[in-house]
Amino acid sequence: MRAAELFEQRRPSSEVARVVGMHPESVRRWKRLWEQGGAQALRRRPATGRPPKLDDAQVEQVRTALEQGARAHGFEADLWTLERVGVVVERVAGVTLARASVWRLLTGRLGWSLQRPRRQAVERDESEIARWVAHEWPRIKKGR
């Protein structure tokens, strides 16, 4: 609310813009608002727009369902995709979400991040690989 204090001191808009580090046009817009409604008119307003399709209780139900794993919901692998999460959301909450909305649910409201499975054979034997690199590879390389 530094800008409102400077407006009350009758400072020019260009000076206010420099002090608060904003573009002069933004400060002029703020000044018009301030002149009409005072400092209260400069306060943040809640975001407008469509309310979320899932309330907080439904989001927690979805979280609980997802934490059970994909296999618990009848999927072959224990791997979540946006489509699979969308199916679970529909089953648990009765709400159909687009892929983008599923992504926002996971990353925004649930605080989850993208995790990609390692592309590695389950049968991988690190000790055998180390042995091969130490003994076989030098022999093969020497033969050239």
mmCIF file with all atom_site columns, C-alpha atoms in Angstrom:
data_model
loop_
_atom_site.group_PDB
_atom_site.id
_atom_site.type_symbol
_atom_site.label_atom_id
_atom_site.label_alt_id
_atom_site.label_comp_id
_atom_site.label_asym_id
_atom_site.label_entity_id
_atom_site.label_seq_id
_atom_site.pdbx_PDB_ins_code
_atom_site.Cartn_x
_atom_site.Cartn_y
_atom_site.Cartn_z
_atom_site.occupancy
_atom_site.B_iso_or_equiv
_atom_site.pdbx_formal_charge
_atom_site.auth_seq_id
_atom_site.auth_comp_id
_atom_site.auth_asym_id
_atom_site.auth_atom_id
_atom_site.pdbx_PDB_model_num
ATOM 1   C CA . MET A 1 1   ? 0.000   0.000   0.000   1.00 0.00 ? 1   MET A CA 1
ATOM 2   C CA . ARG A 1 2   ? 3.064   2.173   -0.445  1.00 0.00 ? 2   ARG A CA 1
ATOM 3   C CA . ALA A 1 3   ? 1.485   3.694   -3.559  1.00 0.00 ? 3   ALA A CA 1
ATOM 4   C CA . ALA A 1 4   ? -1.565  4.886   -1.586  1.00 0.00 ? 4   ALA A CA 1
ATOM 5   C CA . GLU A 1 5   ? 0.725   6.558   0.966   1.00 0.00 ? 5   GLU A CA 1
ATOM 6   C CA . LEU A 1 6   ? 2.578   8.357   -1.826  1.00 0.00 ? 6   LEU A CA 1
ATOM 7   C CA . PHE A 1 7   ? -0.705  9.420   -3.471  1.00 0.00 ? 7   PHE A CA 1
ATOM 8   C CA . GLU A 1 8   ? -1.781  10.924  -0.127  1.00 0.00 ? 8   GLU A CA 1
ATOM 9   C CA . GLN A 1 9   ? 1.482   12.883  -0.075  1.00 0.00 ? 9   GLN A CA 1
ATOM 10  C CA . ARG A 1 10  ? 0.524   14.288  -3.510  1.00 0.00 ? 10  ARG A CA 1
ATOM 11  C CA . ARG A 1 11  ? 3.594   12.802  -5.189  1.00 0.00 ? 11  ARG A CA 1
ATOM 12  C CA . PRO A 1 12  ? 3.539   12.716  -9.018  1.00 0.00 ? 12  PRO A CA 1
ATOM 13  C CA . SER A 1 13  ? 2.642   9.411   -10.677 1.00 0.00 ? 13  SER A CA 1
ATOM 14  C CA . SER A 1 14  ? 6.059   9.171   -12.329 1.00 0.00 ? 14  SER A CA 1
ATOM 15  C CA . GLU A 1 15  ? 7.767   9.344   -8.931  1.00 0.00 ? 15  GLU A CA 1
ATOM 16  C CA . VAL A 1 16  ? 5.372   6.785   -7.432  1.00 0.00 ? 16  VAL A CA 1
ATOM 17  C CA . ALA A 1 17  ? 6.091   4.454   -10.378 1.00 0.00 ? 17  ALA A CA 1
ATOM 18  C CA . ARG A 1 18  ? 9.829   4.786   -9.807  1.00 0.00 ? 18  ARG A CA 1
ATOM 19  C CA . VAL A 1 19  ? 9.548   4.187   -6.036  1.00 0.00 ? 19  VAL A CA 1
ATOM 20  C CA . VAL A 1 20  ? 7.307   1.102   -6.283  1.00 0.00 ? 20  VAL A CA 1
ATOM 21  C CA . GLY A 1 21  ? 9.061   -0.232  -9.399  1.00 0.00 ? 21  GLY A CA 1
ATOM 22  C CA . MET A 1 22  ? 6.011   -0.401  -11.636 1.00 0.00 ? 22  MET A CA 1
ATOM 23  C CA . HIS A 1 23  ? 5.118   0.916   -15.079 1.00 0.00 ? 23  HIS A CA 1
ATOM 24  C CA . PRO A 1 24  ? 3.799   4.506   -15.001 1.00 0.00 ? 24  PRO A CA 1
ATOM 25  C CA . GLU A 1 25  ? 0.581   3.490   -16.791 1.00 0.00 ? 25  GLU A CA 1
ATOM 26  C CA . SER A 1 26  ? -0.195  0.988   -14.022 1.00 0.00 ? 26  SER A CA 1
ATOM 27  C CA . VAL A 1 27  ? 0.399   3.679   -11.418 1.00 0.00 ? 27  VAL A CA 1
ATOM 28  C CA . ARG A 1 28  ? -1.916  6.095   -13.255 1.00 0.00 ? 28  ARG A CA 1
ATOM 29  C CA . ARG A 1 29  ? -4.622  3.390   -13.257 1.00 0.00 ? 29  ARG A CA 1
ATOM 30  C CA . TRP A 1 30  ? -4.072  2.848   -9.521  1.00 0.00 ? 30  TRP A CA 1
ATOM 31  C CA . LYS A 1 31  ? -4.316  6.587   -8.924  1.00 0.00 ? 31  LYS A CA 1
ATOM 32  C CA . ARG A 1 32  ? -7.694  6.760   -10.689 1.00 0.00 ? 32  ARG A CA 1
ATOM 33  C CA . LEU A 1 33  ? -8.936  3.901   -8.495  1.00 0.00 ? 33  LEU A CA 1
ATOM 34  C CA . TRP A 1 34  ? -7.515  5.565   -5.392  1.00 0.00 ? 34  TRP A CA 1
ATOM 35  C CA . GLU A 1 35  ? -9.232  8.876   -6.249  1.00 0.00 ? 35  GLU A CA 1
ATOM 36  C CA . GLN A 1 36  ? -12.574 7.082   -6.605  1.00 0.00 ? 36  GLN A CA 1
ATOM 37  C CA . GLY A 1 37  ? -12.447 4.767   -3.596  1.00 0.00 ? 37  GLY A CA 1
ATOM 38  C CA . GLY A 1 38  ? -9.384  5.487   -1.498  1.00 0.00 ? 38  GLY A CA 1
ATOM 39  C CA . ALA A 1 39  ? -6.861  2.894   -0.338  1.00 0.00 ? 39  ALA A CA 1
ATOM 40  C CA . GLN A 1 40  ? -9.616  0.282   -0.014  1.00 0.00 ? 40  GLN A CA 1
ATOM 41  C CA . ALA A 1 41  ? -10.136 0.382   -3.792  1.00 0.00 ? 41  ALA A CA 1
ATOM 42  C CA . LEU A 1 42  ? -6.503  -0.713  -4.278  1.00 0.00 ? 42  LEU A CA 1
ATOM 43  C CA . ARG A 1 43  ? -6.819  -3.866  -2.178  1.00 0.00 ? 43  ARG A CA 1
ATOM 44  C CA . ARG A 1 44  ? -6.727  -7.241  -3.911  1.00 0.00 ? 44  ARG A CA 1
ATOM 45  C CA . ARG A 1 45  ? -9.993  -8.734  -4.896  1.00 0.00 ? 45  ARG A CA 1
ATOM 46  C CA . PRO A 1 46  ? -10.682 -12.450 -4.980  1.00 0.00 ? 46  PRO A CA 1
ATOM 47  C CA . ALA A 1 47  ? -10.120 -14.091 -8.331  1.00 0.00 ? 47  ALA A CA 1
ATOM 48  C CA . THR A 1 48  ? -13.152 -14.254 -10.537 1.00 0.00 ? 48  THR A CA 1
ATOM 49  C CA . GLY A 1 49  ? -14.103 -17.071 -12.811 1.00 0.00 ? 49  GLY A CA 1
ATOM 50  C CA . ARG A 1 50  ? -15.773 -20.404 -12.692 1.00 0.00 ? 50  ARG A CA 1
ATOM 51  C CA . PRO A 1 51  ? -15.582 -22.173 -9.330  1.00 0.00 ? 51  PRO A CA 1
ATOM 52  C CA . PRO A 1 52  ? -13.676 -25.476 -9.294  1.00 0.00 ? 52  PRO A CA 1
ATOM 53  C CA . LYS A 1 53  ? -15.653 -28.617 -10.145 1.00 0.00 ? 53  LYS A CA 1
ATOM 54  C CA . LEU A 1 54  ? -14.248 -30.454 -7.107  1.00 0.00 ? 54  LEU A CA 1
ATOM 55  C CA . ASP A 1 55  ? -14.633 -29.131 -3.581  1.00 0.00 ? 55  ASP A CA 1
ATOM 56  C CA . ASP A 1 56  ? -11.951 -29.722 -0.938  1.00 0.00 ? 56  ASP A CA 1
ATOM 57  C CA . ALA A 1 57  ? -13.618 -32.866 0.420   1.00 0.00 ? 57  ALA A CA 1
ATOM 58  C CA . GLN A 1 58  ? -13.774 -34.407 -3.061  1.00 0.00 ? 58  GLN A CA 1
ATOM 59  C CA . VAL A 1 59  ? -10.131 -33.545 -3.681  1.00 0.00 ? 59  VAL A CA 1
ATOM 60  C CA . GLU A 1 60  ? -9.195  -35.406 -0.489  1.00 0.00 ? 60  GLU A CA 1
ATOM 61  C CA . GLN A 1 61  ? -11.267 -38.412 -1.611  1.00 0.00 ? 61  GLN A CA 1
ATOM 62  C CA . VAL A 1 62  ? -9.392  -38.394 -4.915  1.00 0.00 ? 62  VAL A CA 1
ATOM 63  C CA . ARG A 1 63  ? -6.041  -38.101 -3.097  1.00 0.00 ? 63  ARG A CA 1
ATOM 64  C CA . THR A 1 64  ? -6.892  -41.119 -0.939  1.00 0.00 ? 64  THR A CA 1
ATOM 65  C CA . ALA A 1 65  ? -7.973  -43.119 -3.989  1.00 0.00 ? 65  ALA A CA 1
ATOM 66  C CA . LEU A 1 66  ? -4.822  -42.240 -5.951  1.00 0.00 ? 66  LEU A CA 1
ATOM 67  C CA . GLU A 1 67  ? -2.558  -43.115 -3.017  1.00 0.00 ? 67  GLU A CA 1
ATOM 68  C CA . GLN A 1 68  ? -3.956  -46.676 -3.144  1.00 0.00 ? 68  GLN A CA 1
ATOM 69  C CA . GLY A 1 69  ? -2.189  -47.109 -6.481  1.00 0.00 ? 69  GLY A CA 1
ATOM 70  C CA . ALA A 1 70  ? -3.373  -47.733 -10.013 1.00 0.00 ? 70  ALA A CA 1
ATOM 71  C CA . ARG A 1 71  ? -3.636  -51.520 -9.565  1.00 0.00 ? 71  ARG A CA 1
ATOM 72  C CA . ALA A 1 72  ? -6.151  -51.057 -6.758  1.00 0.00 ? 72  ALA A CA 1
ATOM 73  C CA . HIS A 1 73  ? -8.409  -49.430 -9.359  1.00 0.00 ? 73  HIS A CA 1
ATOM 74  C CA . GLY A 1 74  ? -8.110  -52.246 -11.891 1.00 0.00 ? 74  GLY A CA 1
ATOM 75  C CA . PHE A 1 75  ? -5.263  -50.989 -14.079 1.00 0.00 ? 75  PHE A CA 1
ATOM 76  C CA . GLU A 1 76  ? -2.558  -53.402 -15.254 1.00 0.00 ? 76  GLU A CA 1
ATOM 77  C CA . ALA A 1 77  ? 0.499   -51.452 -14.162 1.00 0.00 ? 77  ALA A CA 1
ATOM 78  C CA . ASP A 1 78  ? 0.913   -49.301 -11.090 1.00 0.00 ? 78  ASP A CA 1
ATOM 79  C CA . LEU A 1 79  ? 1.436   -46.235 -13.246 1.00 0.00 ? 79  LEU A CA 1
ATOM 80  C CA . TRP A 1 80  ? -0.734  -43.111 -13.284 1.00 0.00 ? 80  TRP A CA 1
ATOM 81  C CA . THR A 1 81  ? -1.532  -41.311 -16.526 1.00 0.00 ? 81  THR A CA 1
ATOM 82  C CA . LEU A 1 82  ? -3.828  -38.317 -16.932 1.00 0.00 ? 82  LEU A CA 1
ATOM 83  C CA . GLU A 1 83  ? -6.454  -40.554 -18.510 1.00 0.00 ? 83  GLU A CA 1
ATOM 84  C CA . ARG A 1 84  ? -6.324  -43.042 -15.637 1.00 0.00 ? 84  ARG A CA 1
ATOM 85  C CA . VAL A 1 85  ? -6.538  -40.299 -13.032 1.00 0.00 ? 85  VAL A CA 1
ATOM 86  C CA . GLY A 1 86  ? -9.522  -38.865 -14.913 1.00 0.00 ? 86  GLY A CA 1
ATOM 87  C CA . VAL A 1 87  ? -11.260 -42.252 -14.742 1.00 0.00 ? 87  VAL A CA 1
ATOM 88  C CA . VAL A 1 88  ? -10.638 -42.462 -10.977 1.00 0.00 ? 88  VAL A CA 1
ATOM 89  C CA . VAL A 1 89  ? -11.886 -38.898 -10.439 1.00 0.00 ? 89  VAL A CA 1
ATOM 90  C CA . GLU A 1 90  ? -15.073 -39.806 -12.307 1.00 0.00 ? 90  GLU A CA 1
ATOM 91  C CA . ARG A 1 91  ? -15.562 -42.964 -10.227 1.00 0.00 ? 91  ARG A CA 1
ATOM 92  C CA . VAL A 1 92  ? -14.809 -41.328 -6.870  1.00 0.00 ? 92  VAL A CA 1
ATOM 93  C CA . ALA A 1 93  ? -16.324 -37.866 -7.282  1.00 0.00 ? 93  ALA A CA 1
ATOM 94  C CA . GLY A 1 94  ? -18.705 -38.333 -10.189 1.00 0.00 ? 94  GLY A CA 1
ATOM 95  C CA . VAL A 1 95  ? -17.077 -35.449 -12.068 1.00 0.00 ? 95  VAL A CA 1
ATOM 96  C CA . THR A 1 96  ? -15.638 -35.631 -15.579 1.00 0.00 ? 96  THR A CA 1
ATOM 97  C CA . LEU A 1 97  ? -12.484 -33.562 -16.028 1.00 0.00 ? 97  LEU A CA 1
ATOM 98  C CA . ALA A 1 98  ? -10.562 -32.692 -19.183 1.00 0.00 ? 98  ALA A CA 1
ATOM 99  C CA . ARG A 1 99  ? -6.890  -33.721 -19.354 1.00 0.00 ? 99  ARG A CA 1
ATOM 100 C CA . ALA A 1 100 ? -5.781  -30.141 -18.632 1.00 0.00 ? 100 ALA A CA 1
ATOM 101 C CA . SER A 1 101 ? -8.038  -30.015 -15.579 1.00 0.00 ? 101 SER A CA 1
ATOM 102 C CA . VAL A 1 102 ? -6.669  -33.341 -14.344 1.00 0.00 ? 102 VAL A CA 1
ATOM 103 C CA . TRP A 1 103 ? -3.157  -31.902 -14.689 1.00 0.00 ? 103 TRP A CA 1
ATOM 104 C CA . ARG A 1 104 ? -4.131  -28.779 -12.697 1.00 0.00 ? 104 ARG A CA 1
ATOM 105 C CA . LEU A 1 105 ? -5.734  -30.985 -10.039 1.00 0.00 ? 105 LEU A CA 1
ATOM 106 C CA . LEU A 1 106 ? -2.580  -33.084 -9.681  1.00 0.00 ? 106 LEU A CA 1
ATOM 107 C CA . THR A 1 107 ? -0.024  -30.279 -9.764  1.00 0.00 ? 107 THR A CA 1
ATOM 108 C CA . GLY A 1 108 ? -2.010  -27.449 -8.217  1.00 0.00 ? 108 GLY A CA 1
ATOM 109 C CA . ARG A 1 109 ? -4.471  -28.732 -5.668  1.00 0.00 ? 109 ARG A CA 1
ATOM 110 C CA . LEU A 1 110 ? -2.718  -31.990 -4.773  1.00 0.00 ? 110 LEU A CA 1
ATOM 111 C CA . GLY A 1 111 ? 0.809   -30.605 -5.074  1.00 0.00 ? 111 GLY A CA 1
ATOM 112 C CA . TRP A 1 112 ? 2.096   -33.628 -7.003  1.00 0.00 ? 112 TRP A CA 1
ATOM 113 C CA . SER A 1 113 ? 4.771   -33.445 -9.685  1.00 0.00 ? 113 SER A CA 1
ATOM 114 C CA . LEU A 1 114 ? 5.506   -35.302 -12.882 1.00 0.00 ? 114 LEU A CA 1
ATOM 115 C CA . GLN A 1 115 ? 7.384   -38.547 -12.258 1.00 0.00 ? 115 GLN A CA 1
ATOM 116 C CA . ARG A 1 116 ? 8.561   -40.676 -15.139 1.00 0.00 ? 116 ARG A CA 1
ATOM 117 C CA . PRO A 1 117 ? 9.367   -44.362 -14.653 1.00 0.00 ? 117 PRO A CA 1
ATOM 118 C CA . ARG A 1 118 ? 12.972  -45.389 -15.186 1.00 0.00 ? 118 ARG A CA 1
ATOM 119 C CA . ARG A 1 119 ? 13.447  -47.119 -18.523 1.00 0.00 ? 119 ARG A CA 1
ATOM 120 C CA . GLN A 1 120 ? 15.488  -49.973 -17.148 1.00 0.00 ? 120 GLN A CA 1
ATOM 121 C CA . ALA A 1 121 ? 15.129  -53.726 -17.223 1.00 0.00 ? 121 ALA A CA 1
ATOM 122 C CA . VAL A 1 122 ? 13.876  -55.247 -13.987 1.00 0.00 ? 122 VAL A CA 1
ATOM 123 C CA . GLU A 1 123 ? 16.418  -58.039 -14.451 1.00 0.00 ? 123 GLU A CA 1
ATOM 124 C CA . ARG A 1 124 ? 19.329  -55.557 -14.528 1.00 0.00 ? 124 ARG A CA 1
ATOM 125 C CA . ASP A 1 125 ? 22.293  -56.837 -12.479 1.00 0.00 ? 125 ASP A CA 1
ATOM 126 C CA . GLU A 1 126 ? 24.643  -54.000 -11.516 1.00 0.00 ? 126 GLU A CA 1
ATOM 127 C CA . SER A 1 127 ? 27.410  -56.321 -10.304 1.00 0.00 ? 127 SER A CA 1
ATOM 128 C CA . GLU A 1 128 ? 27.406  -58.252 -13.594 1.00 0.00 ? 128 GLU A CA 1
ATOM 129 C CA . ILE A 1 129 ? 27.548  -54.979 -15.541 1.00 0.00 ? 129 ILE A CA 1
ATOM 130 C CA . ALA A 1 130 ? 30.516  -53.806 -13.460 1.00 0.00 ? 130 ALA A CA 1
ATOM 131 C CA . ARG A 1 131 ? 32.280  -57.138 -14.026 1.00 0.00 ? 131 ARG A CA 1
ATOM 132 C CA . TRP A 1 132 ? 31.676  -56.944 -17.791 1.00 0.00 ? 132 TRP A CA 1
ATOM 133 C CA . VAL A 1 133 ? 32.954  -53.349 -18.000 1.00 0.00 ? 133 VAL A CA 1
ATOM 134 C CA . ALA A 1 134 ? 36.066  -54.256 -15.950 1.00 0.00 ? 134 ALA A CA 1
ATOM 135 C CA . HIS A 1 135 ? 36.978  -57.554 -17.654 1.00 0.00 ? 135 HIS A CA 1
ATOM 136 C CA . GLU A 1 136 ? 35.146  -58.164 -20.931 1.00 0.00 ? 136 GLU A CA 1
ATOM 137 C CA . TRP A 1 137 ? 35.103  -54.699 -22.438 1.00 0.00 ? 137 TRP A CA 1
ATOM 138 C CA . PRO A 1 138 ? 38.895  -54.162 -22.195 1.00 0.00 ? 138 PRO A CA 1
ATOM 139 C CA . ARG A 1 139 ? 39.440  -57.584 -23.832 1.00 0.00 ? 139 ARG A CA 1
ATOM 140 C CA . ILE A 1 140 ? 37.007  -56.748 -26.652 1.00 0.00 ? 140 ILE A CA 1
ATOM 141 C CA . LYS A 1 141 ? 38.475  -53.285 -27.122 1.00 0.00 ? 141 LYS A CA 1
ATOM 142 C CA . LYS A 1 142 ? 42.057  -54.647 -27.200 1.00 0.00 ? 142 LYS A CA 1
ATOM 143 C CA . GLY A 1 143 ? 41.128  -57.107 -29.965 1.00 0.00 ? 143 GLY A CA 1
ATOM 144 C CA . ARG A 1 144 ? 40.473  -54.325 -32.493 1.00 0.00 ? 144 ARG A CA 1
#
